[in-house]
PDB file of C-alpha atoms and ligand atoms in Angstrom:
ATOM      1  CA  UNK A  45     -12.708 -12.311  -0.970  1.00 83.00           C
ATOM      2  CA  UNK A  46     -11.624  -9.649   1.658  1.00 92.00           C
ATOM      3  CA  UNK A  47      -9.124  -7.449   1.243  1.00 97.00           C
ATOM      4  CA  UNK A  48      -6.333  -7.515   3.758  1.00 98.00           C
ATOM      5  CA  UNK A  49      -3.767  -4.117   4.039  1.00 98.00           C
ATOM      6  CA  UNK A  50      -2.214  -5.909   7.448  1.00 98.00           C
ATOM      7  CA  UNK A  51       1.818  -5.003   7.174  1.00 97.00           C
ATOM      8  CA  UNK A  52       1.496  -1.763   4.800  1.00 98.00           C
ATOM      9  CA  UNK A  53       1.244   2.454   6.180  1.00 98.00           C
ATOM     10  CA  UNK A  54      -0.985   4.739   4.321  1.00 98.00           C
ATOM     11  CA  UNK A  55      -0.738   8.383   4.643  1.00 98.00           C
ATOM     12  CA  UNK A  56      -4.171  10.004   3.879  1.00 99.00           C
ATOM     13  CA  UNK A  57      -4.203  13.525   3.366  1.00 99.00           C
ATOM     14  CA  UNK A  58      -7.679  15.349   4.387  1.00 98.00           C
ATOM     15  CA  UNK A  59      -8.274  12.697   6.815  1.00 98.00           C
ATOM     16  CA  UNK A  60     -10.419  14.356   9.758  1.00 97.00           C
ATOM     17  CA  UNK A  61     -13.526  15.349   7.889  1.00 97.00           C
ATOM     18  CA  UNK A  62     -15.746  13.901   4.890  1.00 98.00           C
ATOM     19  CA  UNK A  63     -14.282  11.754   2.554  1.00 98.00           C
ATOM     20  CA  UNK A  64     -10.726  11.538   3.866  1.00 98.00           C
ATOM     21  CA  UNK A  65     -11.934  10.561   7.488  1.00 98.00           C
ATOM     22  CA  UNK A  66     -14.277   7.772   5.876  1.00 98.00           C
ATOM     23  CA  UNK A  67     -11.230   6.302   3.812  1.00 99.00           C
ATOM     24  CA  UNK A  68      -9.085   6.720   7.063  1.00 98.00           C
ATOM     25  CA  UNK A  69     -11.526   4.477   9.011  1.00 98.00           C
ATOM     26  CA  UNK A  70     -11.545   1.881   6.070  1.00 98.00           C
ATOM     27  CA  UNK A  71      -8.214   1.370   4.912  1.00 98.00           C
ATOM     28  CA  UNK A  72      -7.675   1.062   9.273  1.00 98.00           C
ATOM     29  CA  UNK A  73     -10.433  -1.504   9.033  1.00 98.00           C
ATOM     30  CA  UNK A  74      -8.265  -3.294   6.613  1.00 98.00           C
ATOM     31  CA  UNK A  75      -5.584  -3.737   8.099  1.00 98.00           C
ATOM     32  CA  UNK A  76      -3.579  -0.461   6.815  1.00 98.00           C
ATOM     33  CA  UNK A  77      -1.809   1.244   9.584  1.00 98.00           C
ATOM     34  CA  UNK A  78      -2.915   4.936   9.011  1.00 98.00           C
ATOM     35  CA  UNK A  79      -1.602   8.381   9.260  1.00 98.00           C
ATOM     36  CA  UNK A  80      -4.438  10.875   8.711  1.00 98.00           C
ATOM     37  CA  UNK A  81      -3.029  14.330   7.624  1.00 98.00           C
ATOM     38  CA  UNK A  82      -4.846  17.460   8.189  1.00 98.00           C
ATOM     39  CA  UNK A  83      -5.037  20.937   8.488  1.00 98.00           C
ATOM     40  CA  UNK A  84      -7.671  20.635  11.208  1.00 96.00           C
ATOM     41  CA  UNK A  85      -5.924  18.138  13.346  1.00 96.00           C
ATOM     42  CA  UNK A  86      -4.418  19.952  17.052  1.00 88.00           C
ATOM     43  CA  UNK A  87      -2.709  17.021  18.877  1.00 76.00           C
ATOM     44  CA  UNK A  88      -0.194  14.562  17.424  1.00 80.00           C
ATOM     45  CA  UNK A  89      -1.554  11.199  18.429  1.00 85.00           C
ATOM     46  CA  UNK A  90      -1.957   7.267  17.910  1.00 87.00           C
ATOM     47  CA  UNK A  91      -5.118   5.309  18.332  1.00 89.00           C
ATOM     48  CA  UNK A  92      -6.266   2.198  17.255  1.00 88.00           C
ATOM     49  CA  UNK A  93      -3.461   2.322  14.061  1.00 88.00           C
ATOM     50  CA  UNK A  94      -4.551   5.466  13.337  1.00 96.00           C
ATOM     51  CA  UNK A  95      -2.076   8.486  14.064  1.00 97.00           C
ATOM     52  CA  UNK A  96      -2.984  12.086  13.214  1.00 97.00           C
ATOM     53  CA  UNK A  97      -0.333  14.907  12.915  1.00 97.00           C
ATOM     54  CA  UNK A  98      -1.205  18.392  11.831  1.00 97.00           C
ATOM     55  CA  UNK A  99      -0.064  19.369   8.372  1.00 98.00           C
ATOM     56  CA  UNK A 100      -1.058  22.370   5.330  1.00 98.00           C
ATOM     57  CA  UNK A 101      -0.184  20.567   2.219  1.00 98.00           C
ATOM     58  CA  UNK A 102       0.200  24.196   0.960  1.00 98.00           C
ATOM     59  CA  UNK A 103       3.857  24.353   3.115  1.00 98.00           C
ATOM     60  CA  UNK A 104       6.546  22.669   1.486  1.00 98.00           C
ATOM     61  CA  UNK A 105       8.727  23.109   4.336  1.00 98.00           C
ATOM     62  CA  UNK A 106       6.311  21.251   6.428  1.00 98.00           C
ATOM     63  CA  UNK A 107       5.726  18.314   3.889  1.00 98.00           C
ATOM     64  CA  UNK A 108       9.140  17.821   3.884  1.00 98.00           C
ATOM     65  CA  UNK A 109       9.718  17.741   7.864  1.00 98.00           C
ATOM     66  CA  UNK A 110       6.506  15.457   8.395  1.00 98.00           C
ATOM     67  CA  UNK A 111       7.466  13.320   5.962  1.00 98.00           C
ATOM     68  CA  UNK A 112      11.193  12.912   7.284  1.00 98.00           C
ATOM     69  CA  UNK A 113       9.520  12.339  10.856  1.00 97.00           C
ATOM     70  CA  UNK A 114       7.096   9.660   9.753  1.00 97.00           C
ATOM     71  CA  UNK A 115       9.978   7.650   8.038  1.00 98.00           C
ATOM     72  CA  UNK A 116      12.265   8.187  11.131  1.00 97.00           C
ATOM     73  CA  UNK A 117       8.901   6.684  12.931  1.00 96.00           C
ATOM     74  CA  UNK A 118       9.115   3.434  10.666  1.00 97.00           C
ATOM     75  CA  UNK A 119       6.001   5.039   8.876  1.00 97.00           C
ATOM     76  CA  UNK A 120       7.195   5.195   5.140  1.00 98.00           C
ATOM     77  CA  UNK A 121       4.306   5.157   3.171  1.00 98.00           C
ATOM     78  CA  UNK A 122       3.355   2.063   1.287  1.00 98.00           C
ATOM     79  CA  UNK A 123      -0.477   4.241  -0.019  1.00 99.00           C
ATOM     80  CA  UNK A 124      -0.933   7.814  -0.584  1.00 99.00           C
ATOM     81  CA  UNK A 125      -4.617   9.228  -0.413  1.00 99.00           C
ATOM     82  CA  UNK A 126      -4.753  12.936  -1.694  1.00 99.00           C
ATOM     83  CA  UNK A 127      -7.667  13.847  -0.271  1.00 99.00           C
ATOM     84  CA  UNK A 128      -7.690  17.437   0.991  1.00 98.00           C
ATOM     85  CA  UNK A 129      -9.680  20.028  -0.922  1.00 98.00           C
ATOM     86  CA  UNK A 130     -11.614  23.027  -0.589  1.00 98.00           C
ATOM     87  CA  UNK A 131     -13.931  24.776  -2.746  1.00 97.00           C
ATOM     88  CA  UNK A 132     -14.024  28.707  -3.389  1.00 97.00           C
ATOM     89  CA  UNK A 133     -17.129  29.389  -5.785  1.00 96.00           C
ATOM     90  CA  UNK A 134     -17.712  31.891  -7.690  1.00 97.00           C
ATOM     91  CA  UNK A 135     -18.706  32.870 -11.747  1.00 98.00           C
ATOM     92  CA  UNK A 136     -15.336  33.439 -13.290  1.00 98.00           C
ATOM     93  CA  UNK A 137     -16.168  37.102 -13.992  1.00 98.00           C
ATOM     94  CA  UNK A 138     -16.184  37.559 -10.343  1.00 98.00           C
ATOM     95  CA  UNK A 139     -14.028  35.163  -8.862  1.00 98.00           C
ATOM     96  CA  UNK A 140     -10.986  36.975  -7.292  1.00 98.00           C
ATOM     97  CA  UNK A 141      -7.166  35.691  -7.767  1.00 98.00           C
ATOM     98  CA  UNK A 142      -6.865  34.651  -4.189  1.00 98.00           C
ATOM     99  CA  UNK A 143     -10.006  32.367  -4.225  1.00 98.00           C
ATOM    100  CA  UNK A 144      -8.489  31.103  -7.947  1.00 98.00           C
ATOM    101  CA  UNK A 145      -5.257  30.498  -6.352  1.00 98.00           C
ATOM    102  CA  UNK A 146      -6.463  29.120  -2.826  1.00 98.00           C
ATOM    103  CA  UNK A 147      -8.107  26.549  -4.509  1.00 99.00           C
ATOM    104  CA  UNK A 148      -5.407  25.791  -7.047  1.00 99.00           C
ATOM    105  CA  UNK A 149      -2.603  25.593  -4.108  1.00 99.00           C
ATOM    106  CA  UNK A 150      -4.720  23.329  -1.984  1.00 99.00           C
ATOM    107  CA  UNK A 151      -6.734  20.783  -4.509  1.00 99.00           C
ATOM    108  CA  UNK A 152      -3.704  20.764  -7.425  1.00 99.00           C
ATOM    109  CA  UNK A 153      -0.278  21.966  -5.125  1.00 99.00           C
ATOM    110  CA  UNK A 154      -1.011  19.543  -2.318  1.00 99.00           C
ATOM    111  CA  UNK A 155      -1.555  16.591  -4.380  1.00 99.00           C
ATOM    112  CA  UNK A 156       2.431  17.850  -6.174  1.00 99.00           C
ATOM    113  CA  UNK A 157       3.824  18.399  -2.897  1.00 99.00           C
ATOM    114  CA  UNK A 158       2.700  15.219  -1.061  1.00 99.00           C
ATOM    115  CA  UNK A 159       3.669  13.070  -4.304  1.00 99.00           C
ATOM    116  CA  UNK A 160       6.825  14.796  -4.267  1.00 98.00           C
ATOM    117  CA  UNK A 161       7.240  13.842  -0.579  1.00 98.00           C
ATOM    118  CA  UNK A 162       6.570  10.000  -0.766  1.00 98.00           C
ATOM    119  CA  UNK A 163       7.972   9.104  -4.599  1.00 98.00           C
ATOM    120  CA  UNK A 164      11.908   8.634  -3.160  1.00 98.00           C
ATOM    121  CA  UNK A 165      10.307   5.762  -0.492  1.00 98.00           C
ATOM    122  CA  UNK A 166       8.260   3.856  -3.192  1.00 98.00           C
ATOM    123  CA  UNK A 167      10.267   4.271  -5.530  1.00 98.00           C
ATOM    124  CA  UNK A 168      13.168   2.694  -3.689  1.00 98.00           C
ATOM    125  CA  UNK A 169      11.180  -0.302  -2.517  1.00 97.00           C
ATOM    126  CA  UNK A 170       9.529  -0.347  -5.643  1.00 98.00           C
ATOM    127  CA  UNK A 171       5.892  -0.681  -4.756  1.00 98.00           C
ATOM    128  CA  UNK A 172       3.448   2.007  -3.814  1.00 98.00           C
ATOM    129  CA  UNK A 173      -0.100   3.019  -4.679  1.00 99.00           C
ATOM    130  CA  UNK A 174      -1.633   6.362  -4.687  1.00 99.00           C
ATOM    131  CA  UNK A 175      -4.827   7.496  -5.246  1.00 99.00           C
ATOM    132  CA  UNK A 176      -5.921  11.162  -6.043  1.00 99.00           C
ATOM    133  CA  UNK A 177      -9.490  12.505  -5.178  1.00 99.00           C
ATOM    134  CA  UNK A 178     -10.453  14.476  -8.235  1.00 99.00           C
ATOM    135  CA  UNK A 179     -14.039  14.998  -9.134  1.00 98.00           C
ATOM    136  CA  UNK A 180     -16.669  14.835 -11.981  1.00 98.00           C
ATOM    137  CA  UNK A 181     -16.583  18.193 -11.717  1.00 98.00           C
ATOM    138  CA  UNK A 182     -13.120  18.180 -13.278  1.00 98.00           C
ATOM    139  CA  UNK A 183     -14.360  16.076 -15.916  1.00 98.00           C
ATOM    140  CA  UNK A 184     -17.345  17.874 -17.181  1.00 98.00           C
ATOM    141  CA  UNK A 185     -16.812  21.706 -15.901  1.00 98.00           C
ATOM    142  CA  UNK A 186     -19.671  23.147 -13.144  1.00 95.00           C
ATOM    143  CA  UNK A 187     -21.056  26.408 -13.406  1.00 95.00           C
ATOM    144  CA  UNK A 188     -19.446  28.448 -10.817  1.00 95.00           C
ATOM    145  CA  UNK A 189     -16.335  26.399 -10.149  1.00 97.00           C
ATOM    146  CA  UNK A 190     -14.012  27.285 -12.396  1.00 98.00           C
ATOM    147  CA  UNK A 191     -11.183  27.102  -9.850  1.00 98.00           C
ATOM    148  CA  UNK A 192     -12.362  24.212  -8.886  1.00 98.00           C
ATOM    149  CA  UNK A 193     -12.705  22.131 -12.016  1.00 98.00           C
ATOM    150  CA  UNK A 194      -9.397  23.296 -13.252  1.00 99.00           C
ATOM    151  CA  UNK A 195      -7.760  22.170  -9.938  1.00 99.00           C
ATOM    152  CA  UNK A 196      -9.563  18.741 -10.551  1.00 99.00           C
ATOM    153  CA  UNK A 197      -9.290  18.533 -13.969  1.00 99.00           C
ATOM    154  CA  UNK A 198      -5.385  19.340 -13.269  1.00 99.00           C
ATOM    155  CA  UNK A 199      -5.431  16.646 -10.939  1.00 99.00           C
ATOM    156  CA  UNK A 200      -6.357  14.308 -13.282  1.00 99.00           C
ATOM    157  CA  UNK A 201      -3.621  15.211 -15.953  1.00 99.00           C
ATOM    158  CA  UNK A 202      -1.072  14.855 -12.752  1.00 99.00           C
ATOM    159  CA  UNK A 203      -2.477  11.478 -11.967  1.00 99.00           C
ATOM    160  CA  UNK A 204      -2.125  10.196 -15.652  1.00 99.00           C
ATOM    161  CA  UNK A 205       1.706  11.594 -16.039  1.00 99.00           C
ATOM    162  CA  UNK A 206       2.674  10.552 -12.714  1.00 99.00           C
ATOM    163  CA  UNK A 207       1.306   7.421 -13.117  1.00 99.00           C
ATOM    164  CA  UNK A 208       3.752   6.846 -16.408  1.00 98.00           C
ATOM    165  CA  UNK A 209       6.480   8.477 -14.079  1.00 98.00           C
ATOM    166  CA  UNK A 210       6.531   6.013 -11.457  1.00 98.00           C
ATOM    167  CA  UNK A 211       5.226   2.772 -13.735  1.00 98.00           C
ATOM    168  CA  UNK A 212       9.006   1.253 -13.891  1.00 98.00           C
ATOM    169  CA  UNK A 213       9.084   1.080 -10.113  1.00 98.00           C
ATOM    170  CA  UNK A 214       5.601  -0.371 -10.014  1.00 98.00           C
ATOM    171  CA  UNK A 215       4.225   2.546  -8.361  1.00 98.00           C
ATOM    172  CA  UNK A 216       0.594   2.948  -9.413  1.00 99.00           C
ATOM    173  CA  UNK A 217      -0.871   6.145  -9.766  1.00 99.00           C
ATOM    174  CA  UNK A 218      -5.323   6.636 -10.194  1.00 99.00           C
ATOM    175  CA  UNK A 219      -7.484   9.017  -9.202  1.00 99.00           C
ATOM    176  CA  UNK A 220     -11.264   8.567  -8.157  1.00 99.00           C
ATOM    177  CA  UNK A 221     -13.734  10.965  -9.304  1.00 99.00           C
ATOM    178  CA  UNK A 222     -16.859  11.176  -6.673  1.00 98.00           C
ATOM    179  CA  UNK A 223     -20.007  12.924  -7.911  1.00 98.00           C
ATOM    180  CA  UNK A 224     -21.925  14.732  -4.869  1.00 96.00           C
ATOM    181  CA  UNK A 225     -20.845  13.053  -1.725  1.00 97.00           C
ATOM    182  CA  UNK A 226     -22.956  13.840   1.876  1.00 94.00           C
ATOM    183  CA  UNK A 227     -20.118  15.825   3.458  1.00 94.00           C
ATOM    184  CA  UNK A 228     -19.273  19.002   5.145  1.00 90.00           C
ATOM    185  CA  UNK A 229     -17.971  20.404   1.754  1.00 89.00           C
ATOM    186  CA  UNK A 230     -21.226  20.019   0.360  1.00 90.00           C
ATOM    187  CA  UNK A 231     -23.823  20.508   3.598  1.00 88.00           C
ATOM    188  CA  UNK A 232     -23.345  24.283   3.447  1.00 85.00           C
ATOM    189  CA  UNK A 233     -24.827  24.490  -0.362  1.00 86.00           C
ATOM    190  CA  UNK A 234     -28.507  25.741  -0.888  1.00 88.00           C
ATOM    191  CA  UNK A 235     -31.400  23.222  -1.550  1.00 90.00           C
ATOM    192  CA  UNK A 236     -31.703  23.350  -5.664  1.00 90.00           C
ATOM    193  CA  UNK A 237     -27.877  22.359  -5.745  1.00 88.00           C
ATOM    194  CA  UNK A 238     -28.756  19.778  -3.665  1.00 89.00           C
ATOM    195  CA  UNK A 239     -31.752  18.692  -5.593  1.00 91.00           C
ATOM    196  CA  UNK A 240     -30.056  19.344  -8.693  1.00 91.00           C
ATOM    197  CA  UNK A 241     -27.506  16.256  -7.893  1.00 92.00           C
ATOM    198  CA  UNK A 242     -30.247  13.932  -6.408  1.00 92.00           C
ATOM    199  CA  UNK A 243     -31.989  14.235  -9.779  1.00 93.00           C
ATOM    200  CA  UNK A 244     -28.953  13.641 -11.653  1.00 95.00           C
ATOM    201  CA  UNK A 245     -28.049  10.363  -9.965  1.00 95.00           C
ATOM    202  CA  UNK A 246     -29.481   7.593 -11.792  1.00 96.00           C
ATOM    203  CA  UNK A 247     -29.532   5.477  -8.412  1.00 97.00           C
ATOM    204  CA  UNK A 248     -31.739   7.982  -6.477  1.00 93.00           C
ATOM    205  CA  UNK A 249     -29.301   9.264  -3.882  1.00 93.00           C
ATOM    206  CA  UNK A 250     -26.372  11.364  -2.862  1.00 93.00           C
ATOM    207  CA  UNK A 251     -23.467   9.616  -2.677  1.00 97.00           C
ATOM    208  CA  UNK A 252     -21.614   8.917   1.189  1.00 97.00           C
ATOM    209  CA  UNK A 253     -18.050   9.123   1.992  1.00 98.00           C
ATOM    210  CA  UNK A 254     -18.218   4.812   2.310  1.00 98.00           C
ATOM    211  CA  UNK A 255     -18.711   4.862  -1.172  1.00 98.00           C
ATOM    212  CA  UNK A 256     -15.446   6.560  -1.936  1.00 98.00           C
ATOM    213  CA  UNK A 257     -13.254   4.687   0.606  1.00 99.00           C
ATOM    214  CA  UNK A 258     -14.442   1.595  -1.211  1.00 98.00           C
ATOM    215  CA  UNK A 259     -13.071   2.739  -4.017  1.00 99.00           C
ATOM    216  CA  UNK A 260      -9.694   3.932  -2.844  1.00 99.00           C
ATOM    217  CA  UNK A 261      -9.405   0.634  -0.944  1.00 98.00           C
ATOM    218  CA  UNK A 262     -10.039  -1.372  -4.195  1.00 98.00           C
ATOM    219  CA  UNK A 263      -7.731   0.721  -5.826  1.00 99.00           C
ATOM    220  CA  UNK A 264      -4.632   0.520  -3.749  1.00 98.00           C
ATOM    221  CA  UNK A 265      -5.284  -3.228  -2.800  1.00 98.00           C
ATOM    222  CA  UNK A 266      -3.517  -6.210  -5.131  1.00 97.00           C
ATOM    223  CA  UNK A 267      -7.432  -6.535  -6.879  1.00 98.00           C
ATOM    224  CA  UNK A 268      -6.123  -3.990  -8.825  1.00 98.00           C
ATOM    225  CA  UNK A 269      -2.368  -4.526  -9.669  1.00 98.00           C
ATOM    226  CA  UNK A 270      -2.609  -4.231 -13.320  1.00 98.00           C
ATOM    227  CA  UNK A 271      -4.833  -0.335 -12.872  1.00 98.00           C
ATOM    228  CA  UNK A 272      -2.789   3.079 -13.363  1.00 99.00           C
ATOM    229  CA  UNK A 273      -3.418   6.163 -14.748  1.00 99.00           C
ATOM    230  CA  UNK A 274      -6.920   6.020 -15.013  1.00 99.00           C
ATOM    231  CA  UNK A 275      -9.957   7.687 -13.217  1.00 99.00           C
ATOM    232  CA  UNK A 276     -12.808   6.086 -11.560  1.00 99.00           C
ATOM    233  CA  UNK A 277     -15.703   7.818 -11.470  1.00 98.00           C
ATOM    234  CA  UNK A 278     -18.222   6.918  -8.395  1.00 98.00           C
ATOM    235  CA  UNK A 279     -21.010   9.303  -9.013  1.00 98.00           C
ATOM    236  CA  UNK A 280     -24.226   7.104  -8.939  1.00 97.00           C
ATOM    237  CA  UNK A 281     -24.620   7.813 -12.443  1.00 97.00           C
ATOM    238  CA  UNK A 282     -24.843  11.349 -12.073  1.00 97.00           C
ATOM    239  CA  UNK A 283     -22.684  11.999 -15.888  1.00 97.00           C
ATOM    240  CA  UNK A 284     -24.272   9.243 -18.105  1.00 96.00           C
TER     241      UNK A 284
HETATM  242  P1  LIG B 517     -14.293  18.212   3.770  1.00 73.03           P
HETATM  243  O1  LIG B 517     -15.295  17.487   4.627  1.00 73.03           O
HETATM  244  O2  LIG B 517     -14.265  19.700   3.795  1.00 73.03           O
HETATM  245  O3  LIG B 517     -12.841  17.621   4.103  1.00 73.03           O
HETATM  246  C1  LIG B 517     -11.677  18.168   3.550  1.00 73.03           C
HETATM  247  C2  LIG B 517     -10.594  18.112   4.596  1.00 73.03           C
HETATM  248  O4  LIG B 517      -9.392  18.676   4.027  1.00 73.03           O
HETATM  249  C3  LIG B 517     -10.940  18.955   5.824  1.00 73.03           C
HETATM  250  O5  LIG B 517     -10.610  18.265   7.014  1.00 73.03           O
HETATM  251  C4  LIG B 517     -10.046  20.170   5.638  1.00 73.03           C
HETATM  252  O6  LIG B 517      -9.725  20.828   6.835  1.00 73.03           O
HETATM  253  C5  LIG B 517      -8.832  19.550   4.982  1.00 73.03           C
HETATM  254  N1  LIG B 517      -7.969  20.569   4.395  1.00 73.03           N
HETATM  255  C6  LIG B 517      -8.338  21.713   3.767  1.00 73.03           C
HETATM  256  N2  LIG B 517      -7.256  22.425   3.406  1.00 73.03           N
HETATM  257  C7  LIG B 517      -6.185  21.707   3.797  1.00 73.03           C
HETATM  258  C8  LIG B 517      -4.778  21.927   3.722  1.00 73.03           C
HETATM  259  N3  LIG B 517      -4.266  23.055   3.183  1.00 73.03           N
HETATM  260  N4  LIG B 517      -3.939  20.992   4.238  1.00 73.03           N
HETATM  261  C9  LIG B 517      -4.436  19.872   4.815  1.00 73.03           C
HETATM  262  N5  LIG B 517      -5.749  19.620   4.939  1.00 73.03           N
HETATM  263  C10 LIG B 517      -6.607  20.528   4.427  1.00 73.03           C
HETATM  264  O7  LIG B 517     -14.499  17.832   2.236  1.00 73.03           O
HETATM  265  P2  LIG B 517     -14.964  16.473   1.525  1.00 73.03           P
HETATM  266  O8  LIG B 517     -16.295  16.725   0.927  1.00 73.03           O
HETATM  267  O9  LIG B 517     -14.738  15.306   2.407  1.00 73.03           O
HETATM  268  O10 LIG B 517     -13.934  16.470   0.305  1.00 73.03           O
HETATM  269  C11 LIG B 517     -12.758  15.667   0.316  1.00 73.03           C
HETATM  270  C12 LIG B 517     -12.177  15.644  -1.096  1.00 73.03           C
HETATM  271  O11 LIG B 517     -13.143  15.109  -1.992  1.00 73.03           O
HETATM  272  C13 LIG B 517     -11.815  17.030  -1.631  1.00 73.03           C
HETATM  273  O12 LIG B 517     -10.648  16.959  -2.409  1.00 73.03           O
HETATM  274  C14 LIG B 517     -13.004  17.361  -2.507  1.00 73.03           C
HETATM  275  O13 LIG B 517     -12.670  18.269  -3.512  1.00 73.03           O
HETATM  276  C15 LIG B 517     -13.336  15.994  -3.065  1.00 73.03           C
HETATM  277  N6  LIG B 517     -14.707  15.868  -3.561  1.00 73.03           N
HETATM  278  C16 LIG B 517     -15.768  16.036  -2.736  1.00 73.03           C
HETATM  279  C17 LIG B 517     -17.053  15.910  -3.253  1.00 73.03           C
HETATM  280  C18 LIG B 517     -18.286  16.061  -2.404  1.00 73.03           C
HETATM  281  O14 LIG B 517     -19.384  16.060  -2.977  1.00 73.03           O
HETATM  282  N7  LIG B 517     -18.152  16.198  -1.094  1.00 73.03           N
HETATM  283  C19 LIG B 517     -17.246  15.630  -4.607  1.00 73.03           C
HETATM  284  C20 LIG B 517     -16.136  15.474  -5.418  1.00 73.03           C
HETATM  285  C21 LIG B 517     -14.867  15.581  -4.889  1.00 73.03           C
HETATM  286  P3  LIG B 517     -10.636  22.103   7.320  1.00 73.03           P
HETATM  287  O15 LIG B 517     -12.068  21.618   7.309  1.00 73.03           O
HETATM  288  O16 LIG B 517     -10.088  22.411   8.661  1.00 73.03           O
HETATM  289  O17 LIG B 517     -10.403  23.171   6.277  1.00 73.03           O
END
């Protein structure tokens, strides 16, 4: 059974490093014409069904503008990927209120704004999908990411409401949950973290970016038409 996106847009948020650039190439590879949005991305372009344009999901202003462009394009979104995130560690007794809110307005405010943005278009042709990248860290707590797991954890109580929000119009709304993931996020960290989440995986190894864009293309495909509001976690067994 393959799974074939041919006909529908999906706006992935995120999408030029990591994660978000490995569920850019596969929802692409299924057919999906993509928009990858991203702080990081310079020129406005379209290759291969993949266009990039340059957006901070921290400016409303410019949410609102891209996403008027891209529907004046013929690019209303049919999938939603929240996907951009950053990570600003530190023990709460230390952590400062701009690293508490950076992360907060990024990892929690993006994933509002851009759901914000696209709910008019699906709900008006009453079909939609989006997925939100939370993490286990959200689920469990991690020493030194307080920020962090309360913008994930948030992310999951958004996913679950919105998901009853949008329900009538058959808009589903889940969230994956990735343990560890090979990534730049995660490169920079020292060598026990690392080791740490090699030993906790139950299948021996860190997880890859392929291993969430699976996910997300399971979830927004018609395999799962009866899933919303709930979390999948893809974490090799790192939390049993
Ligand atoms: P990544 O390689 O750093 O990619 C994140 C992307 O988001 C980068 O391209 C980044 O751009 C972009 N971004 C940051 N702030 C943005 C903003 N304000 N507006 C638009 N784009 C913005 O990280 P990743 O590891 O792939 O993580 C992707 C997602 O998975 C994040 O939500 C992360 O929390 C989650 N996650 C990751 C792991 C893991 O182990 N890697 C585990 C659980 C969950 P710049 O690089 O230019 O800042």
């Amino acid at each position: 059974m393959t799974i074939d996106l041919t006909g529908s847009v999906a706006w992935v948020t995120g999408g030029a490093s990591g994660i978000g650039r490995a569920i850019v190439g596969t929802l692409a590879g299924a057919g999906a014409r993509v928009v990858s949005l991203d702080i990081g991305h310079r020129d406005a372009g379209e290759t291969d069904g993949i266009a990039t344009v340059a957006l901070d999901v921290r400016d409303p202003a410019a949410v609102a503008t891209v996403t008027a462009d891209l529907a004046a394009r013929g690019l209303e979104p049919d999938v939603l990927v929240n996907d951009a995130g950053i990570t600003r560690d530190g023990v709460v007794w230390k952590l400062s209120d701009a690293d508490w809110d950076a992360v907060l307005d990024v990892n929690l405010g993006g994933a509002f704004r851009m759901t914000r943005a696209v709910a008019p278009f699906m709900r008006a042709r009453r079909r939609g999908a989006i997925v939100n990248i939370a993490s286990i860290n959200g689920l469990r707590g991690k020493f030194g990411q307080a920020n962090y797991a309360a913008s994930k954890g948030g992310l999951i109580a958004f996913t679950r409401a919105v998901a009853k929000e949008l329900a009538r119009e058959r808009v589903r709304v889940n969230a994956v949950a990735p343990g560890f993931i090979d990534t730049p996020m995660t490169r920079a960290l020292p060598e026990p973290v690392l080791a740490q989440a090699r030993a906790e995986a139950v299948l021996g190894r860190l997880g890859d970016p392929a291993d969430i864009a699976h996910a997300v293309l399971f979830l927004v495909s018609p395999l799962a038409s009866h899933i919303t509001g709930q979390v999948l976690v893809v974490d090799g067994g790192q939390t049993i």
